[in-house]
PDB file of C-alpha atoms and ligand atoms in Angstrom:
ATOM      1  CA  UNK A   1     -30.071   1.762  -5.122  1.00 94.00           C
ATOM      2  CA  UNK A   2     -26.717   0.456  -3.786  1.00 98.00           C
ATOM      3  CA  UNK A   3     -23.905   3.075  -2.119  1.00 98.00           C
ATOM      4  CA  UNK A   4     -20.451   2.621  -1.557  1.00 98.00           C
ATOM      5  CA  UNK A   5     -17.541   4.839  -0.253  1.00 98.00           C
ATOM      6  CA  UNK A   6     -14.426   5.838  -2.178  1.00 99.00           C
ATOM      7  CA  UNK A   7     -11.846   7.928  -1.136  1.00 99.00           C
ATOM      8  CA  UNK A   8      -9.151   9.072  -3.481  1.00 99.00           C
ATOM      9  CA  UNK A   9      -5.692   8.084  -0.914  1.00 99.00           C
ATOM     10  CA  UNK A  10      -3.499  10.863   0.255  1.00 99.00           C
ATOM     11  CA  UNK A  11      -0.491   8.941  -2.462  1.00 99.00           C
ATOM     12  CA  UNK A  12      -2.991   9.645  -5.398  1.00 99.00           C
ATOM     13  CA  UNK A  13      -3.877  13.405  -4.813  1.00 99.00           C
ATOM     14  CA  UNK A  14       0.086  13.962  -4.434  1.00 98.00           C
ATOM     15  CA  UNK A  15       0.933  12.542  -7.555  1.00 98.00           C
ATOM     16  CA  UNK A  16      -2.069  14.466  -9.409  1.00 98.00           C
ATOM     17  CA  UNK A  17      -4.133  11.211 -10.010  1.00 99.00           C
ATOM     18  CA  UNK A  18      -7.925  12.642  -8.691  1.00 99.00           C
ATOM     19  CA  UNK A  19      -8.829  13.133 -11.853  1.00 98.00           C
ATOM     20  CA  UNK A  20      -7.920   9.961 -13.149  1.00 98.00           C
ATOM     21  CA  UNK A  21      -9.201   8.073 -10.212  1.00 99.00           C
ATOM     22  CA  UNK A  22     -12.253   9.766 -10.349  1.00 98.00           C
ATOM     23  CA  UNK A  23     -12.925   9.130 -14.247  1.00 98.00           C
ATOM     24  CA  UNK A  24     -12.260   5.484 -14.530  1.00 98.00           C
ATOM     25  CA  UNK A  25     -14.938   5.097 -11.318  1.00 98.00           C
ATOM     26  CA  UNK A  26     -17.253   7.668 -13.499  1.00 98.00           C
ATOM     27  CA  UNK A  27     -17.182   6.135 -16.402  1.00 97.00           C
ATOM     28  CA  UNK A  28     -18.621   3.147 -15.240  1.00 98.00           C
ATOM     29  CA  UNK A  29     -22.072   4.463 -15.442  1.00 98.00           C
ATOM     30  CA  UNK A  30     -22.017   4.663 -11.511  1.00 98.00           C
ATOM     31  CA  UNK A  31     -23.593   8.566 -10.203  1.00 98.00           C
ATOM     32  CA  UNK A  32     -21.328  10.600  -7.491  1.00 98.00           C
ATOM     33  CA  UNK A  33     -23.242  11.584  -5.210  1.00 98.00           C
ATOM     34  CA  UNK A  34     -21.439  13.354  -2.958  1.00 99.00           C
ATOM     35  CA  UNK A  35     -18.069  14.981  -3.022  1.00 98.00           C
ATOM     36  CA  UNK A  36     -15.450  16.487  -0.630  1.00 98.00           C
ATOM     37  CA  UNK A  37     -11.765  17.027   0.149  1.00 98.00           C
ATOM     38  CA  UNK A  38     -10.777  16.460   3.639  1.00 98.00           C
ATOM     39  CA  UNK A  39      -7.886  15.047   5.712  1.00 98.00           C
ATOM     40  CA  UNK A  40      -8.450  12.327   8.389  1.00 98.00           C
ATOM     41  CA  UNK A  41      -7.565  12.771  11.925  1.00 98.00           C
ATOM     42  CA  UNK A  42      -6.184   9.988  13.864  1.00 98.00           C
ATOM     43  CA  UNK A  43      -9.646   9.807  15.575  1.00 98.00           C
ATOM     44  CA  UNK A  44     -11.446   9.133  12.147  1.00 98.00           C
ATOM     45  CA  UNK A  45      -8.859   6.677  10.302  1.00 98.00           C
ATOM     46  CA  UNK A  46      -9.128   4.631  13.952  1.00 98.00           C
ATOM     47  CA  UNK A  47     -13.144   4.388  13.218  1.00 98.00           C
ATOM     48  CA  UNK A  48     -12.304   4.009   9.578  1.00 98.00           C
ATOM     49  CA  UNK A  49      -9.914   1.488   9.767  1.00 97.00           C
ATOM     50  CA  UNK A  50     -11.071  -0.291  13.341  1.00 95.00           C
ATOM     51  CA  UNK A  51     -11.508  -3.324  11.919  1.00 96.00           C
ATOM     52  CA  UNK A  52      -7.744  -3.611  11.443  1.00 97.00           C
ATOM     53  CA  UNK A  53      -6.729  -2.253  14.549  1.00 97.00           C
ATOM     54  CA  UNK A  54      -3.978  -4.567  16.316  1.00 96.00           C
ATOM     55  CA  UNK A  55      -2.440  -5.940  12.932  1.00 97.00           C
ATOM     56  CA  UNK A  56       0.758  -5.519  12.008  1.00 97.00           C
ATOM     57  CA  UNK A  57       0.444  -2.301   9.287  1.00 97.00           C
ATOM     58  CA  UNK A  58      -2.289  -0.719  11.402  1.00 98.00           C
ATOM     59  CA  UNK A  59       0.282   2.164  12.760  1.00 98.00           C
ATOM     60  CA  UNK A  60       1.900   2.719   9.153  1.00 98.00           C
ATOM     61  CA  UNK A  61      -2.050   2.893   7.776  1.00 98.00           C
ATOM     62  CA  UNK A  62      -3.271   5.293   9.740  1.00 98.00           C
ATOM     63  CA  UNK A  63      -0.247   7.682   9.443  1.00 98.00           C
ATOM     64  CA  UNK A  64      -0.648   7.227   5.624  1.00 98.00           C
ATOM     65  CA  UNK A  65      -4.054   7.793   5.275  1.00 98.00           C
ATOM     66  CA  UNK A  66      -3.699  11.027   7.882  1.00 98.00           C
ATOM     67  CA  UNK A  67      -0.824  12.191   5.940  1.00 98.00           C
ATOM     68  CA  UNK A  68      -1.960  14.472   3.580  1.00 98.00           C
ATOM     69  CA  UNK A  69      -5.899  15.707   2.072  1.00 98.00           C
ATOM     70  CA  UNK A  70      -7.809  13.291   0.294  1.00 99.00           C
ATOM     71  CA  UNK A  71     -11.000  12.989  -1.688  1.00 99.00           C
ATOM     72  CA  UNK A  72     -14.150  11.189  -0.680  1.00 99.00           C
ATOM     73  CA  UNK A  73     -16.898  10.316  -2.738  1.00 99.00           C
ATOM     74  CA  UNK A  74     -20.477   8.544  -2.383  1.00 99.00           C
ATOM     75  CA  UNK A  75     -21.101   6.564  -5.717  1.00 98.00           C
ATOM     76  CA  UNK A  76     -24.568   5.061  -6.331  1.00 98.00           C
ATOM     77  CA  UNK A  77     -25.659   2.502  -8.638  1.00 97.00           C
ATOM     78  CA  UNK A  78     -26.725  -1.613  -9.351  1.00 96.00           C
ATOM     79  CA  UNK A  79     -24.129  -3.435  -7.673  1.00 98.00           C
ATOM     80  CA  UNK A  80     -21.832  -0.581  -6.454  1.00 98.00           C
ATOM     81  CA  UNK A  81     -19.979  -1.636  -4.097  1.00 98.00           C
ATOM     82  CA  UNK A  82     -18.748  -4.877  -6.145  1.00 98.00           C
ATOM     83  CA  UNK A  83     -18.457  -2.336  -9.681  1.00 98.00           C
ATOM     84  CA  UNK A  84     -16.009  -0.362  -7.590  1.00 98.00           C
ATOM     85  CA  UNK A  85     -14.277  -3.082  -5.860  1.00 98.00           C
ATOM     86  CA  UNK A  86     -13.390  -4.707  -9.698  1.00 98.00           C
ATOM     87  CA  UNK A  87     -12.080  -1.402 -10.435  1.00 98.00           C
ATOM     88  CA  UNK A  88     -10.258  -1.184  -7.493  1.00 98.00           C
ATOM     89  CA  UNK A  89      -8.722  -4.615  -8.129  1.00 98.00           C
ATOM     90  CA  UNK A  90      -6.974  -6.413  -5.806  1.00 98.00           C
ATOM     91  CA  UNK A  91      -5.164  -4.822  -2.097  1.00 98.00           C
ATOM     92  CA  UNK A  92      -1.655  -5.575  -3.118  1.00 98.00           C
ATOM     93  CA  UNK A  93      -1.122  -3.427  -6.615  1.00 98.00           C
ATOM     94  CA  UNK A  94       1.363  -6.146  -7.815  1.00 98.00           C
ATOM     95  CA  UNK A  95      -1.294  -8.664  -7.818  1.00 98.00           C
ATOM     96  CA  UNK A  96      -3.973  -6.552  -9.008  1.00 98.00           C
ATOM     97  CA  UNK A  97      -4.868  -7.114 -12.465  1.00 98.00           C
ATOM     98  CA  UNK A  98      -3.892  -4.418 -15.305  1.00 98.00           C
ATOM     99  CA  UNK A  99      -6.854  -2.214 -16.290  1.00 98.00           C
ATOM    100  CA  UNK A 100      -7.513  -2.057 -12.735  1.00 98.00           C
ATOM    101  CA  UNK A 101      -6.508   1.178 -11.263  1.00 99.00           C
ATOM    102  CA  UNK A 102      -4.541  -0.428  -8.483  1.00 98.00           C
ATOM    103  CA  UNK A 103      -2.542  -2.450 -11.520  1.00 98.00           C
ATOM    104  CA  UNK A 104      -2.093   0.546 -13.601  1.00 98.00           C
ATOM    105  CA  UNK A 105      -1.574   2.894 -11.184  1.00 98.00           C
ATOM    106  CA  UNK A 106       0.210   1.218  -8.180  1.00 98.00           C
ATOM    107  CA  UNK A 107       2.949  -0.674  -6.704  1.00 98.00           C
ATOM    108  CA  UNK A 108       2.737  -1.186  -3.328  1.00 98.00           C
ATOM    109  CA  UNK A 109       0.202  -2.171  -0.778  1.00 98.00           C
ATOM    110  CA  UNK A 110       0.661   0.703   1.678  1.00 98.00           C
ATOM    111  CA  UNK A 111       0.528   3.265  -1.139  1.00 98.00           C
ATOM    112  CA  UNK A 112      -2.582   1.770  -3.242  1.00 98.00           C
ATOM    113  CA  UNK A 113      -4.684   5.026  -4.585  1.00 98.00           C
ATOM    114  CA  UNK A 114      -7.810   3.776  -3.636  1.00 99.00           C
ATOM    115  CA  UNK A 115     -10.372   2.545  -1.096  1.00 98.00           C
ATOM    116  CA  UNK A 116     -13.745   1.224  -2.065  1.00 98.00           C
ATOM    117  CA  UNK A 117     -15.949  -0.623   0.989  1.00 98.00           C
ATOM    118  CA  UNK A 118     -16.194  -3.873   0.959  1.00 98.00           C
ATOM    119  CA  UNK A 119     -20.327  -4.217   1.541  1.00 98.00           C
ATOM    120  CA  UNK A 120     -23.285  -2.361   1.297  1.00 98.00           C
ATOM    121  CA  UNK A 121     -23.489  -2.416   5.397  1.00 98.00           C
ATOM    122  CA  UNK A 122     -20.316  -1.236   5.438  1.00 98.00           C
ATOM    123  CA  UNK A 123     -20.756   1.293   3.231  1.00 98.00           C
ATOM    124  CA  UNK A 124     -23.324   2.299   5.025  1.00 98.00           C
ATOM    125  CA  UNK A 125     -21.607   2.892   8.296  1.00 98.00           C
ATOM    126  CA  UNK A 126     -18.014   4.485   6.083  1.00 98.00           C
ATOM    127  CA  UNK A 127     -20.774   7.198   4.587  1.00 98.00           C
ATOM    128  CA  UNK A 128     -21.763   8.551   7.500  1.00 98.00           C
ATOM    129  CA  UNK A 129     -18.590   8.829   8.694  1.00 98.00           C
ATOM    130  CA  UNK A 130     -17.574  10.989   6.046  1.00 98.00           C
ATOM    131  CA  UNK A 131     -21.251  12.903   4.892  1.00 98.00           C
ATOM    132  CA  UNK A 132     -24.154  14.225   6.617  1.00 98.00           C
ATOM    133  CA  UNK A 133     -27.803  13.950   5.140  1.00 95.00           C
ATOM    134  CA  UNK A 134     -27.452  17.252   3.470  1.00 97.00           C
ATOM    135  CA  UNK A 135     -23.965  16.386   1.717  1.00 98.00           C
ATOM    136  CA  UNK A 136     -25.608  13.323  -0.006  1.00 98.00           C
ATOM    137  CA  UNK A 137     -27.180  14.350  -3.377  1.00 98.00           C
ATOM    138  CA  UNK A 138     -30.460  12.837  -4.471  1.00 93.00           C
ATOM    139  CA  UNK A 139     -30.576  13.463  -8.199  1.00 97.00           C
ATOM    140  CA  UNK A 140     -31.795  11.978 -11.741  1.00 95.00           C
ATOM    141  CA  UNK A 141     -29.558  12.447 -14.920  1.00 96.00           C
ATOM    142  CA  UNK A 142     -31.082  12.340 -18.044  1.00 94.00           C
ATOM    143  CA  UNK A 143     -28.491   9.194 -19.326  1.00 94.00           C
ATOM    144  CA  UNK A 144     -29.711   6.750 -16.642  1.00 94.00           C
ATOM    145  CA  UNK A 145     -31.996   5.112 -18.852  1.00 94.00           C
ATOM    146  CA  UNK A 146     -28.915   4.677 -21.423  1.00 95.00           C
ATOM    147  CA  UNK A 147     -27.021   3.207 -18.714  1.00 94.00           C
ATOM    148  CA  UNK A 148     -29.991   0.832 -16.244  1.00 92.00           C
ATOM    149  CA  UNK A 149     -32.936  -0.475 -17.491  1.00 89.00           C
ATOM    150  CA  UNK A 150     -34.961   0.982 -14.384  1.00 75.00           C
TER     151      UNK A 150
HETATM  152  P1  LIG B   1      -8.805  -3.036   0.791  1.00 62.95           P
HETATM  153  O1  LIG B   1      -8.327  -1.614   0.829  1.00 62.95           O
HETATM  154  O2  LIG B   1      -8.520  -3.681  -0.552  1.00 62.95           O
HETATM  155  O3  LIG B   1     -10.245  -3.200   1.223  1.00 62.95           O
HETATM  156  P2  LIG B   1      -8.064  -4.111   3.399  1.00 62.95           P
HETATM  157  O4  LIG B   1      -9.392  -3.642   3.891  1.00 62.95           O
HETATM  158  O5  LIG B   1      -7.684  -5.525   3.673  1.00 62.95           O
HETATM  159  O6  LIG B   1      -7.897  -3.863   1.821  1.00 62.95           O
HETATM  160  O7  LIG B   1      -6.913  -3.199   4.012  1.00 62.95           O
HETATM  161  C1  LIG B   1      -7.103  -1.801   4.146  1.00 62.95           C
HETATM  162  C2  LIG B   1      -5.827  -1.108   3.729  1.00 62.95           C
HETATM  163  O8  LIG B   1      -4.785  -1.446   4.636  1.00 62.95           O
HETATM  164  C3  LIG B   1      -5.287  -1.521   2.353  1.00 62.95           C
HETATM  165  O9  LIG B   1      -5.887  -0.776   1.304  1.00 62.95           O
HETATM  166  C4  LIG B   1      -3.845  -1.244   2.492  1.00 62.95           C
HETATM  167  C5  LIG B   1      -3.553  -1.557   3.945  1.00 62.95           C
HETATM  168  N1  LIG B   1      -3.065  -2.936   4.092  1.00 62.95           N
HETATM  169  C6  LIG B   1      -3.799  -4.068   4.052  1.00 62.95           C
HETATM  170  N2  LIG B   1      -3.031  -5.159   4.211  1.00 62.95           N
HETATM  171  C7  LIG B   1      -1.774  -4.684   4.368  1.00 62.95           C
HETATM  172  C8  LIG B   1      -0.498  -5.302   4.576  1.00 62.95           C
HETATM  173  N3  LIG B   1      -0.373  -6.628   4.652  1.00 62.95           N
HETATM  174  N4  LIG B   1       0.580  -4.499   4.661  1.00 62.95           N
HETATM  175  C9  LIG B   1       0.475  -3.156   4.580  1.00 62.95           C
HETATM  176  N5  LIG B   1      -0.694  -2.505   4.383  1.00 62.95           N
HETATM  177  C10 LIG B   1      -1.800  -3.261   4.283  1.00 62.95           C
HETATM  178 MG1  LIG B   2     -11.117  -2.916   3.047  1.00 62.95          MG
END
């Protein structure tokens, strides 16, 4: 079953938005997994973000996303890394569309709530970044059947 990351931004735990964050995800039918609050070191937003090291915003990113505690989360389910993405909706909250938490929620790129990878492979490598084996919950609830067909 597909994985993807999530972490709750430093900007949504400040203004008291886990919750809500966490319930519009939730709702979707998608399982958490795993759970944790934590804040990012320098070190870990560099492997986090690598791929963007060098642009322009990389400096202002990785003092954001070290700035405060945040909340990361494993979500499992059919298709969910492009389920969370669509809630997501798009990087730049003034484009994103409303409904999405990013357009309800959000204003401005460097300051958008929430991160949800991109692919299953690299959700794959964000997880372990953030979870050990033993963090990672393997467990059935009784509503799956209500919400997949296997
Ligand atoms: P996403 O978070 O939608 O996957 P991304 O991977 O392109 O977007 O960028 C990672 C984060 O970096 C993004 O959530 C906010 C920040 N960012 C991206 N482009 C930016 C820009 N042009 N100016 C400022 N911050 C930016
Ligand atoms: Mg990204």
């Amino acid at each position: 079953m597909e994985r993807t990351l999530v972490l709750v931004k430093p900007d949504a735990v400040q203004r008291g938005l886990i919750g809500e964050v966490l319930l519009r995800l939730e709702r979707t039918g998608l399982k958490i997994i795993a759970l944790k609050m934590l804040r990012m070191d320098r070190d870990m937003a560099g492997q986090h973000y690598g791929i963007h090291q060098g642009k322009a915003f990389f400096e202002g990113l990785v003092q954001f996303i070290t700035s405060g505690p945040l909340v990361a989360a494993v979500l499992e389910g059919p298709g969910a890394v492009e389920v969370v993405r669509k809630e997501m909706g798009e990087t730049d909250p003034v484009k994103a569309l409303p409904g999405s938490i990013r357009g309800d929620l959000a204003l401005s790129i460097g300051r958008n709530i929430v991160h949800g990878s991109d692919s299953s492979e690299n959700a794959r490598k964000e997880i372990s970044l953030f979870f050990k084996h033993g963090e990672i919950l393997d467990y059935e609830r009784q509503i799956d059947g209500w919400i997949r067909e296997s």
